[in-house]
Amino acid sequence: EVHLVESGGVVVQPGGSLRLSCTASEFSFDDYTMHWVRQAPGKGLEWVSLIGWDAFTTDYADSVKGRFTISRDNSRRSLYLQMNSLRAEDTALYYCSADFQHWGPGTLVIVSS
Amino acid sequence: QAGLTQPPSMSKGLRQTATLTCTGNVNNVGNQGAAWLQQHQGHPPKLLSYRNNNRPSGISERFSTSRSGNIASLTITGLQPEDEADYYCLARDSSLSVWVFGGGTKLTVL
C-alpha cells in the first residue's frame, strides 16, 4: 500500500519561515510528479505547487510564487516545501500528493502571532 | 488565476442519480478535461477519475465522468449513504501553467 506522510507543520508567526517534508514508501516515488495542495479550515482545496519527477519542472500558484520553493530528493523518497514570508492566509492543512492519485494525511500550518 | 465553477451544494435521495458539474474555460477544462476527487470530512481527497475519464483501480462503476466543451460532469448512480461527501474537479490551465480546483460541491444523500 502506498504511503505518503507529511511533517513539519507548526504554529509560526507572520513573516516567519517553515519547511514541510513529505516522505514516501511502497511506491516508485521517482516515477511521479509531486504536488503540494492545501486546505484552509472549512474551505476547499487549493493547489500550491508541483515538481516533475526529475525536479527539472516546477510550477507555483500565484498566491505563493516568490515565497515558497518546492524541491525533492529521489534518493530519500522525499518532497519538500520551503515556505518563507508566511502570512495568516497561508494557514491550512498541507497535503502532498503523487499525481493526485496518492495523498498523505496532511500537516497543519498555523500562521499567527 | 482562472478558477473552475461548481455549485456549492446538492441534495439527492438514496438510490437516485446525481450529476455534478464543473465549468471552466478553453484553457483548462476545454483543453484537457477535468479530474474528479471525493473528500469525506476529516480525510484527504481521493481520486475518482483521471482527466481522460478513466477511473483508478478500485473506484466503483457508479462513478462516471464526461465533458462537453468547457463543462465537465461527474455522474453518481444508485446513491449510497457513503457517497455523502465534498466533490472537487481539477484541471490543468495550459495558458497559466497551473493546476486549478473547483470550489467543491457538498453532496447530501437524503
PDB file of N, CA and C in Angstrom, chain B residues 9-97:
ATOM      1  N   SER B   9     -23.648  23.171  -3.438  1.00  0.00           N
ATOM      2  CA  SER B   9     -24.317  22.069  -2.763  1.00  0.00           C
ATOM      3  C   SER B   9     -25.333  21.397  -3.673  1.00  0.00           C
ATOM      4  N   MET B  10     -25.649  20.146  -3.292  1.00  0.00           N
ATOM      5  CA  MET B  10     -26.662  19.371  -4.000  1.00  0.00           C
ATOM      6  C   MET B  10     -27.215  18.339  -3.025  1.00  0.00           C
ATOM      7  N   SER B  11     -28.525  18.110  -3.092  1.00  0.00           N
ATOM      8  CA  SER B  11     -29.156  17.083  -2.263  1.00  0.00           C
ATOM      9  C   SER B  11     -29.921  16.133  -3.159  1.00  0.00           C
ATOM     10  N   LYS B  12     -29.742  14.835  -2.915  1.00  0.00           N
ATOM     11  CA  LYS B  12     -30.423  13.807  -3.689  1.00  0.00           C
ATOM     12  C   LYS B  12     -30.833  12.685  -2.739  1.00  0.00           C
ATOM     13  N   GLY B  13     -31.830  11.904  -3.177  1.00  0.00           N
ATOM     14  CA  GLY B  13     -32.296  10.810  -2.353  1.00  0.00           C
ATOM     15  C   GLY B  13     -31.496   9.534  -2.556  1.00  0.00           C
ATOM     16  N   LEU B  14     -31.634   8.662  -1.596  1.00  0.00           N
ATOM     17  CA  LEU B  14     -30.968   7.356  -1.661  1.00  0.00           C
ATOM     18  C   LEU B  14     -31.366   6.634  -2.952  1.00  0.00           C
ATOM     19  N   ARG B  15     -30.387   6.036  -3.601  1.00  0.00           N
ATOM     20  CA  ARG B  15     -30.553   5.266  -4.852  1.00  0.00           C
ATOM     21  C   ARG B  15     -30.870   6.141  -6.069  1.00  0.00           C
ATOM     22  N   GLN B  16     -30.903   7.463  -5.885  1.00  0.00           N
ATOM     23  CA  GLN B  16     -31.094   8.346  -7.035  1.00  0.00           C
ATOM     24  C   GLN B  16     -29.763   8.590  -7.754  1.00  0.00           C
ATOM     25  N   THR B  17     -29.820   9.389  -8.806  1.00  0.00           N
ATOM     26  CA  THR B  17     -28.633   9.742  -9.586  1.00  0.00           C
ATOM     27  C   THR B  17     -28.321  11.219  -9.419  1.00  0.00           C
ATOM     28  N   ALA B  18     -27.053  11.508  -9.162  1.00  0.00           N
ATOM     29  CA  ALA B  18     -26.608  12.906  -9.030  1.00  0.00           C
ATOM     30  C   ALA B  18     -25.632  13.220 -10.152  1.00  0.00           C
ATOM     31  N   THR B  19     -25.810  14.379 -10.762  1.00  0.00           N
ATOM     32  CA  THR B  19     -24.862  14.841 -11.777  1.00  0.00           C
ATOM     33  C   THR B  19     -24.298  16.181 -11.337  1.00  0.00           C
ATOM     34  N   LEU B  20     -22.998  16.194 -11.077  1.00  0.00           N
ATOM     35  CA  LEU B  20     -22.305  17.385 -10.618  1.00  0.00           C
ATOM     36  C   LEU B  20     -21.564  18.010 -11.804  1.00  0.00           C
ATOM     37  N   THR B  21     -21.586  19.334 -11.867  1.00  0.00           N
ATOM     38  CA  THR B  21     -20.946  20.000 -12.991  1.00  0.00           C
ATOM     39  C   THR B  21     -19.768  20.861 -12.548  1.00  0.00           C
ATOM     40  N   CYS B  22     -18.905  21.127 -13.514  1.00  0.00           N
ATOM     41  CA  CYS B  22     -17.689  21.910 -13.291  1.00  0.00           C
ATOM     42  C   CYS B  22     -17.456  22.723 -14.566  1.00  0.00           C
ATOM     43  N   THR B  23     -17.567  24.048 -14.438  1.00  0.00           N
ATOM     44  CA  THR B  23     -17.436  24.913 -15.605  1.00  0.00           C
ATOM     45  C   THR B  23     -16.102  25.636 -15.599  1.00  0.00           C
ATOM     46  N   GLY B  24     -15.364  25.447 -16.686  1.00  0.00           N
ATOM     47  CA  GLY B  24     -14.070  26.106 -16.816  1.00  0.00           C
ATOM     48  C   GLY B  24     -14.024  26.940 -18.079  1.00  0.00           C
ATOM     49  N   ASN B  25     -12.882  26.928 -18.742  1.00  0.00           N
ATOM     50  CA  ASN B  25     -12.756  27.662 -19.996  1.00  0.00           C
ATOM     51  C   ASN B  25     -11.914  26.853 -20.982  1.00  0.00           C
ATOM     52  N   VAL B  26     -11.653  27.445 -22.119  1.00  0.00           N
ATOM     53  CA  VAL B  26     -10.962  26.741 -23.197  1.00  0.00           C
ATOM     54  C   VAL B  26      -9.533  26.377 -22.814  1.00  0.00           C
ATOM     55  N   ASN B  27      -8.958  27.073 -21.837  1.00  0.00           N
ATOM     56  CA  ASN B  27      -7.576  26.790 -21.451  1.00  0.00           C
ATOM     57  C   ASN B  27      -7.439  25.692 -20.408  1.00  0.00           C
ATOM     58  N   ASN B  28      -8.514  25.349 -19.710  1.00  0.00           N
ATOM     59  CA  ASN B  28      -8.407  24.300 -18.695  1.00  0.00           C
ATOM     60  C   ASN B  28      -9.321  23.118 -19.020  1.00  0.00           C
ATOM     61  N   VAL B  29     -10.571  23.154 -18.594  1.00  0.00           N
ATOM     62  CA  VAL B  29     -11.466  22.024 -18.853  1.00  0.00           C
ATOM     63  C   VAL B  29     -11.605  21.766 -20.350  1.00  0.00           C
ATOM     64  N   GLY B  30     -11.759  22.826 -21.117  1.00  0.00           N
ATOM     65  CA  GLY B  30     -11.948  22.684 -22.558  1.00  0.00           C
ATOM     66  C   GLY B  30     -10.720  22.176 -23.288  1.00  0.00           C
ATOM     67  N   ASN B  31      -9.577  22.217 -22.638  1.00  0.00           N
ATOM     68  CA  ASN B  31      -8.323  21.802 -23.260  1.00  0.00           C
ATOM     69  C   ASN B  31      -8.022  20.326 -22.995  1.00  0.00           C
ATOM     70  N   GLN B  32      -7.921  19.955 -21.727  1.00  0.00           N
ATOM     71  CA  GLN B  32      -7.528  18.580 -21.375  1.00  0.00           C
ATOM     72  C   GLN B  32      -8.484  17.915 -20.401  1.00  0.00           C
ATOM     73  N   GLY B  33      -9.685  18.459 -20.238  1.00  0.00           N
ATOM     74  CA  GLY B  33     -10.646  17.823 -19.354  1.00  0.00           C
ATOM     75  C   GLY B  33     -10.346  18.077 -17.884  1.00  0.00           C
ATOM     76  N   ALA B  34     -11.138  17.431 -17.029  1.00  0.00           N
ATOM     77  CA  ALA B  34     -11.008  17.621 -15.593  1.00  0.00           C
ATOM     78  C   ALA B  34     -10.954  16.288 -14.876  1.00  0.00           C
ATOM     79  N   ALA B  35     -10.169  16.237 -13.836  1.00  0.00           N
ATOM     80  CA  ALA B  35     -10.190  15.101 -12.919  1.00  0.00           C
ATOM     81  C   ALA B  35     -11.220  15.402 -11.829  1.00  0.00           C
ATOM     82  N   TRP B  36     -11.645  14.330 -11.140  1.00  0.00           N
ATOM     83  CA  TRP B  36     -12.615  14.486 -10.044  1.00  0.00           C
ATOM     84  C   TRP B  36     -12.108  13.785  -8.796  1.00  0.00           C
ATOM     85  N   LEU B  37     -12.304  14.452  -7.661  1.00  0.00           N
ATOM     86  CA  LEU B  37     -11.874  13.896  -6.388  1.00  0.00           C
ATOM     87  C   LEU B  37     -13.024  13.965  -5.395  1.00  0.00           C
ATOM     88  N   GLN B  38     -13.044  13.009  -4.485  1.00  0.00           N
ATOM     89  CA  GLN B  38     -14.021  12.934  -3.409  1.00  0.00           C
ATOM     90  C   GLN B  38     -13.301  13.152  -2.092  1.00  0.00           C
ATOM     91  N   GLN B  39     -13.907  13.916  -1.195  1.00  0.00           N
ATOM     92  CA  GLN B  39     -13.311  14.123   0.115  1.00  0.00           C
ATOM     93  C   GLN B  39     -14.370  13.990   1.196  1.00  0.00           C
ATOM     94  N   HIS B  40     -14.189  13.026   2.060  1.00  0.00           N
ATOM     95  CA  HIS B  40     -15.038  12.898   3.228  1.00  0.00           C
ATOM     96  C   HIS B  40     -14.454  13.776   4.343  1.00  0.00           C
ATOM     97  N   GLN B  41     -15.321  14.249   5.201  1.00  0.00           N
ATOM     98  CA  GLN B  41     -14.931  15.127   6.294  1.00  0.00           C
ATOM     99  C   GLN B  41     -13.796  14.499   7.098  1.00  0.00           C
ATOM    100  N   GLY B  42     -12.713  15.259   7.280  1.00  0.00           N
ATOM    101  CA  GLY B  42     -11.602  14.797   8.090  1.00  0.00           C
ATOM    102  C   GLY B  42     -10.644  13.850   7.401  1.00  0.00           C
ATOM    103  N   HIS B  43     -10.803  13.671   6.115  1.00  0.00           N
ATOM    104  CA  HIS B  43      -9.944  12.755   5.362  1.00  0.00           C
ATOM    105  C   HIS B  43      -9.314  13.467   4.170  1.00  0.00           C
ATOM    106  N   PRO B  44      -8.178  12.947   3.674  1.00  0.00           N
ATOM    107  CA  PRO B  44      -7.601  13.523   2.459  1.00  0.00           C
ATOM    108  C   PRO B  44      -8.474  13.212   1.251  1.00  0.00           C
ATOM    109  N   PRO B  45      -8.284  13.957   0.166  1.00  0.00           N
ATOM    110  CA  PRO B  45      -9.062  13.672  -1.050  1.00  0.00           C
ATOM    111  C   PRO B  45      -8.720  12.308  -1.624  1.00  0.00           C
ATOM    112  N   LYS B  46      -9.627  11.825  -2.464  1.00  0.00           N
ATOM    113  CA  LYS B  46      -9.465  10.530  -3.134  1.00  0.00           C
ATOM    114  C   LYS B  46      -9.793  10.727  -4.612  1.00  0.00           C
ATOM    115  N   LEU B  47      -8.895  10.300  -5.476  1.00  0.00           N
ATOM    116  CA  LEU B  47      -9.110  10.476  -6.907  1.00  0.00           C
ATOM    117  C   LEU B  47     -10.181   9.503  -7.403  1.00  0.00           C
ATOM    118  N   LEU B  48     -11.207  10.054  -8.053  1.00  0.00           N
ATOM    119  CA  LEU B  48     -12.285   9.245  -8.616  1.00  0.00           C
ATOM    120  C   LEU B  48     -12.112   9.011 -10.114  1.00  0.00           C
ATOM    121  N   SER B  49     -11.526   9.994 -10.786  1.00  0.00           N
ATOM    122  CA  SER B  49     -11.447   9.929 -12.236  1.00  0.00           C
ATOM    123  C   SER B  49     -10.288  10.777 -12.723  1.00  0.00           C
ATOM    124  N   TYR B  50      -9.546  10.236 -13.682  1.00  0.00           N
ATOM    125  CA  TYR B  50      -8.496  10.998 -14.328  1.00  0.00           C
ATOM    126  C   TYR B  50      -9.128  11.970 -15.348  1.00  0.00           C
ATOM    127  N   ARG B  51      -8.319  12.857 -15.873  1.00  0.00           N
ATOM    128  CA  ARG B  51      -8.824  13.825 -16.855  1.00  0.00           C
ATOM    129  C   ARG B  51      -9.320  13.164 -18.132  1.00  0.00           C
ATOM    130  N   ASN B  52      -8.855  11.947 -18.426  1.00  0.00           N
ATOM    131  CA  ASN B  52      -9.303  11.251 -19.638  1.00  0.00           C
ATOM    132  C   ASN B  52     -10.562  10.422 -19.381  1.00  0.00           C
ATOM    133  N   ASN B  53     -11.195  10.650 -18.234  1.00  0.00           N
ATOM    134  CA  ASN B  53     -12.438   9.992 -17.841  1.00  0.00           C
ATOM    135  C   ASN B  53     -12.271   8.540 -17.420  1.00  0.00           C
ATOM    136  N   ASN B  54     -11.049   8.081 -17.297  1.00  0.00           N
ATOM    137  CA  ASN B  54     -10.817   6.729 -16.780  1.00  0.00           C
ATOM    138  C   ASN B  54     -10.812   6.737 -15.257  1.00  0.00           C
ATOM    139  N   ARG B  55     -11.260   5.646 -14.664  1.00  0.00           N
ATOM    140  CA  ARG B  55     -11.285   5.515 -13.213  1.00  0.00           C
ATOM    141  C   ARG B  55     -10.045   4.782 -12.726  1.00  0.00           C
ATOM    142  N   PRO B  56      -9.471   5.257 -11.607  1.00  0.00           N
ATOM    143  CA  PRO B  56      -8.379   4.479 -10.990  1.00  0.00           C
ATOM    144  C   PRO B  56      -8.913   3.130 -10.506  1.00  0.00           C
ATOM    145  N   SER B  57      -7.995   2.207 -10.305  1.00  0.00           N
ATOM    146  CA  SER B  57      -8.373   0.895  -9.810  1.00  0.00           C
ATOM    147  C   SER B  57      -9.101   1.021  -8.474  1.00  0.00           C
ATOM    148  N   GLY B  58     -10.200   0.276  -8.336  1.00  0.00           N
ATOM    149  CA  GLY B  58     -10.918   0.252  -7.069  1.00  0.00           C
ATOM    150  C   GLY B  58     -12.068   1.234  -6.975  1.00  0.00           C
ATOM    151  N   ILE B  59     -12.206   2.109  -7.955  1.00  0.00           N
ATOM    152  CA  ILE B  59     -13.302   3.078  -7.941  1.00  0.00           C
ATOM    153  C   ILE B  59     -14.532   2.451  -8.585  1.00  0.00           C
ATOM    154  N   SER B  60     -15.664   2.582  -7.903  1.00  0.00           N
ATOM    155  CA  SER B  60     -16.903   1.950  -8.345  1.00  0.00           C
ATOM    156  C   SER B  60     -17.352   2.455  -9.716  1.00  0.00           C
ATOM    157  N   GLU B  61     -17.969   1.555 -10.467  1.00  0.00           N
ATOM    158  CA  GLU B  61     -18.542   1.914 -11.774  1.00  0.00           C
ATOM    159  C   GLU B  61     -19.715   2.872 -11.625  1.00  0.00           C
ATOM    160  N   ARG B  62     -20.198   3.060 -10.415  1.00  0.00           N
ATOM    161  CA  ARG B  62     -21.289   4.009 -10.203  1.00  0.00           C
ATOM    162  C   ARG B  62     -20.829   5.452 -10.461  1.00  0.00           C
ATOM    163  N   PHE B  63     -19.528   5.651 -10.502  1.00  0.00           N
ATOM    164  CA  PHE B  63     -18.974   6.981 -10.767  1.00  0.00           C
ATOM    165  C   PHE B  63     -18.524   7.042 -12.236  1.00  0.00           C
ATOM    166  N   SER B  64     -19.098   7.986 -12.979  1.00  0.00           N
ATOM    167  CA  SER B  64     -18.691   8.161 -14.367  1.00  0.00           C
ATOM    168  C   SER B  64     -18.545   9.644 -14.664  1.00  0.00           C
ATOM    169  N   THR B  65     -17.705   9.954 -15.633  1.00  0.00           N
ATOM    170  CA  THR B  65     -17.439  11.355 -15.952  1.00  0.00           C
ATOM    171  C   THR B  65     -17.553  11.584 -17.453  1.00  0.00           C
ATOM    172  N   SER B  66     -17.769  12.845 -17.815  1.00  0.00           N
ATOM    173  CA  SER B  66     -17.851  13.216 -19.218  1.00  0.00           C
ATOM    174  C   SER B  66     -17.491  14.682 -19.345  1.00  0.00           C
ATOM    175  N   ARG B  67     -17.383  15.125 -20.589  1.00  0.00           N
ATOM    176  CA  ARG B  67     -17.083  16.539 -20.830  1.00  0.00           C
ATOM    177  C   ARG B  67     -17.792  16.983 -22.101  1.00  0.00           C
ATOM    178  N   SER B  68     -18.319  18.208 -22.053  1.00  0.00           N
ATOM    179  CA  SER B  68     -18.894  18.832 -23.234  1.00  0.00           C
ATOM    180  C   SER B  68     -18.368  20.260 -23.300  1.00  0.00           C
ATOM    181  N   GLY B  69     -17.477  20.488 -24.221  1.00  0.00           N
ATOM    182  CA  GLY B  69     -16.865  21.815 -24.306  1.00  0.00           C
ATOM    183  C   GLY B  69     -16.089  22.139 -23.053  1.00  0.00           C
ATOM    184  N   ASN B  70     -16.467  23.238 -22.400  1.00  0.00           N
ATOM    185  CA  ASN B  70     -15.764  23.690 -21.194  1.00  0.00           C
ATOM    186  C   ASN B  70     -16.424  23.228 -19.901  1.00  0.00           C
ATOM    187  N   ILE B  71     -17.377  22.309 -20.019  1.00  0.00           N
ATOM    188  CA  ILE B  71     -18.091  21.823 -18.832  1.00  0.00           C
ATOM    189  C   ILE B  71     -17.819  20.329 -18.647  1.00  0.00           C
ATOM    190  N   ALA B  72     -17.281  19.993 -17.456  1.00  0.00           N
ATOM    191  CA  ALA B  72     -17.068  18.602 -17.083  1.00  0.00           C
ATOM    192  C   ALA B  72     -18.166  18.183 -16.123  1.00  0.00           C
ATOM    193  N   SER B  73     -18.519  16.893 -16.171  1.00  0.00           N
ATOM    194  CA  SER B  73     -19.592  16.386 -15.318  1.00  0.00           C
ATOM    195  C   SER B  73     -19.176  15.085 -14.657  1.00  0.00           C
ATOM    196  N   LEU B  74     -19.635  14.913 -13.417  1.00  0.00           N
ATOM    197  CA  LEU B  74     -19.478  13.673 -12.658  1.00  0.00           C
ATOM    198  C   LEU B  74     -20.869  13.160 -12.349  1.00  0.00           C
ATOM    199  N   THR B  75     -21.162  11.941 -12.769  1.00  0.00           N
ATOM    200  CA  THR B  75     -22.456  11.330 -12.502  1.00  0.00           C
ATOM    201  C   THR B  75     -22.282  10.162 -11.551  1.00  0.00           C
ATOM    202  N   ILE B  76     -23.086  10.172 -10.483  1.00  0.00           N
ATOM    203  CA  ILE B  76     -23.063   9.106  -9.491  1.00  0.00           C
ATOM    204  C   ILE B  76     -24.428   8.442  -9.512  1.00  0.00           C
ATOM    205  N   THR B  77     -24.469   7.177  -9.862  1.00  0.00           N
ATOM    206  CA  THR B  77     -25.739   6.453  -9.923  1.00  0.00           C
ATOM    207  C   THR B  77     -25.947   5.626  -8.655  1.00  0.00           C
ATOM    208  N   GLY B  78     -27.204   5.318  -8.369  1.00  0.00           N
ATOM    209  CA  GLY B  78     -27.526   4.482  -7.213  1.00  0.00           C
ATOM    210  C   GLY B  78     -26.936   5.029  -5.928  1.00  0.00           C
ATOM    211  N   LEU B  79     -27.224   6.291  -5.613  1.00  0.00           N
ATOM    212  CA  LEU B  79     -26.597   6.955  -4.468  1.00  0.00           C
ATOM    213  C   LEU B  79     -26.715   6.143  -3.179  1.00  0.00           C
ATOM    214  N   GLN B  80     -25.595   6.079  -2.466  1.00  0.00           N
ATOM    215  CA  GLN B  80     -25.487   5.385  -1.185  1.00  0.00           C
ATOM    216  C   GLN B  80     -25.127   6.385  -0.094  1.00  0.00           C
ATOM    217  N   PRO B  81     -25.388   6.056   1.165  1.00  0.00           N
ATOM    218  CA  PRO B  81     -25.044   6.987   2.247  1.00  0.00           C
ATOM    219  C   PRO B  81     -23.567   7.387   2.238  1.00  0.00           C
ATOM    220  N   GLU B  82     -22.708   6.453   1.862  1.00  0.00           N
ATOM    221  CA  GLU B  82     -21.263   6.747   1.874  1.00  0.00           C
ATOM    222  C   GLU B  82     -20.840   7.696   0.754  1.00  0.00           C
ATOM    223  N   ASP B  83     -21.750   8.008  -0.170  1.00  0.00           N
ATOM    224  CA  ASP B  83     -21.439   8.972  -1.227  1.00  0.00           C
ATOM    225  C   ASP B  83     -21.557  10.403  -0.733  1.00  0.00           C
ATOM    226  N   GLU B  84     -22.110  10.584   0.447  1.00  0.00           N
ATOM    227  CA  GLU B  84     -22.219  11.944   1.010  1.00  0.00           C
ATOM    228  C   GLU B  84     -20.810  12.440   1.316  1.00  0.00           C
ATOM    229  N   ALA B  85     -20.403  13.486   0.605  1.00  0.00           N
ATOM    230  CA  ALA B  85     -19.024  13.974   0.673  1.00  0.00           C
ATOM    231  C   ALA B  85     -18.922  15.277  -0.110  1.00  0.00           C
ATOM    232  N   ASP B  86     -17.735  15.861  -0.099  1.00  0.00           N
ATOM    233  CA  ASP B  86     -17.420  17.006  -0.960  1.00  0.00           C
ATOM    234  C   ASP B  86     -16.745  16.479  -2.226  1.00  0.00           C
ATOM    235  N   TYR B  87     -17.127  17.041  -3.349  1.00  0.00           N
ATOM    236  CA  TYR B  87     -16.579  16.618  -4.635  1.00  0.00           C
ATOM    237  C   TYR B  87     -15.920  17.804  -5.322  1.00  0.00           C
ATOM    238  N   TYR B  88     -14.685  17.592  -5.772  1.00  0.00           N
ATOM    239  CA  TYR B  88     -13.909  18.653  -6.403  1.00  0.00           C
ATOM    240  C   TYR B  88     -13.504  18.254  -7.821  1.00  0.00           C
ATOM    241  N   CYS B  89     -13.583  19.199  -8.739  1.00  0.00           N
ATOM    242  CA  CYS B  89     -12.988  19.000 -10.046  1.00  0.00           C
ATOM    243  C   CYS B  89     -11.619  19.677 -10.048  1.00  0.00           C
ATOM    244  N   LEU B  90     -10.771  19.226 -10.955  1.00  0.00           N
ATOM    245  CA  LEU B  90      -9.383  19.683 -11.002  1.00  0.00           C
ATOM    246  C   LEU B  90      -8.925  19.667 -12.447  1.00  0.00           C
ATOM    247  N   ALA B  91      -8.304  20.756 -12.878  1.00  0.00           N
ATOM    248  CA  ALA B  91      -7.839  20.820 -14.265  1.00  0.00           C
ATOM    249  C   ALA B  91      -6.518  21.561 -14.339  1.00  0.00           C
ATOM    250  N   ARG B  92      -5.787  21.291 -15.394  1.00  0.00           N
ATOM    251  CA  ARG B  92      -4.541  21.981 -15.675  1.00  0.00           C
ATOM    252  C   ARG B  92      -4.855  23.157 -16.592  1.00  0.00           C
ATOM    253  N   ASP B  93      -4.417  24.352 -16.219  1.00  0.00           N
ATOM    254  CA  ASP B  93      -4.603  25.514 -17.078  1.00  0.00           C
ATOM    255  C   ASP B  93      -3.349  25.668 -17.938  1.00  0.00           C
ATOM    256  N   SER B  94      -3.505  25.408 -19.223  1.00  0.00           N
ATOM    257  CA  SER B  94      -2.342  25.381 -20.108  1.00  0.00           C
ATOM    258  C   SER B  94      -1.764  26.775 -20.368  1.00  0.00           C
ATOM    259  N   SER B  95      -2.588  27.790 -20.230  1.00  0.00           N
ATOM    260  CA  SER B  95      -2.088  29.143 -20.502  1.00  0.00           C
ATOM    261  C   SER B  95      -1.348  29.717 -19.298  1.00  0.00           C
ATOM    262  N   LEU B  96      -1.723  29.316 -18.112  1.00  0.00           N
ATOM    263  CA  LEU B  96      -1.121  29.843 -16.883  1.00  0.00           C
ATOM    264  C   LEU B  96      -0.107  28.886 -16.270  1.00  0.00           C
ATOM    265  N   SER B  97      -0.036  27.653 -16.789  1.00  0.00           N
ATOM    266  CA  SER B  97       0.864  26.616 -16.252  1.00  0.00           C
ATOM    267  C   SER B  97       0.627  26.375 -14.768  1.00  0.00           C
TER     268      SER B  97
END
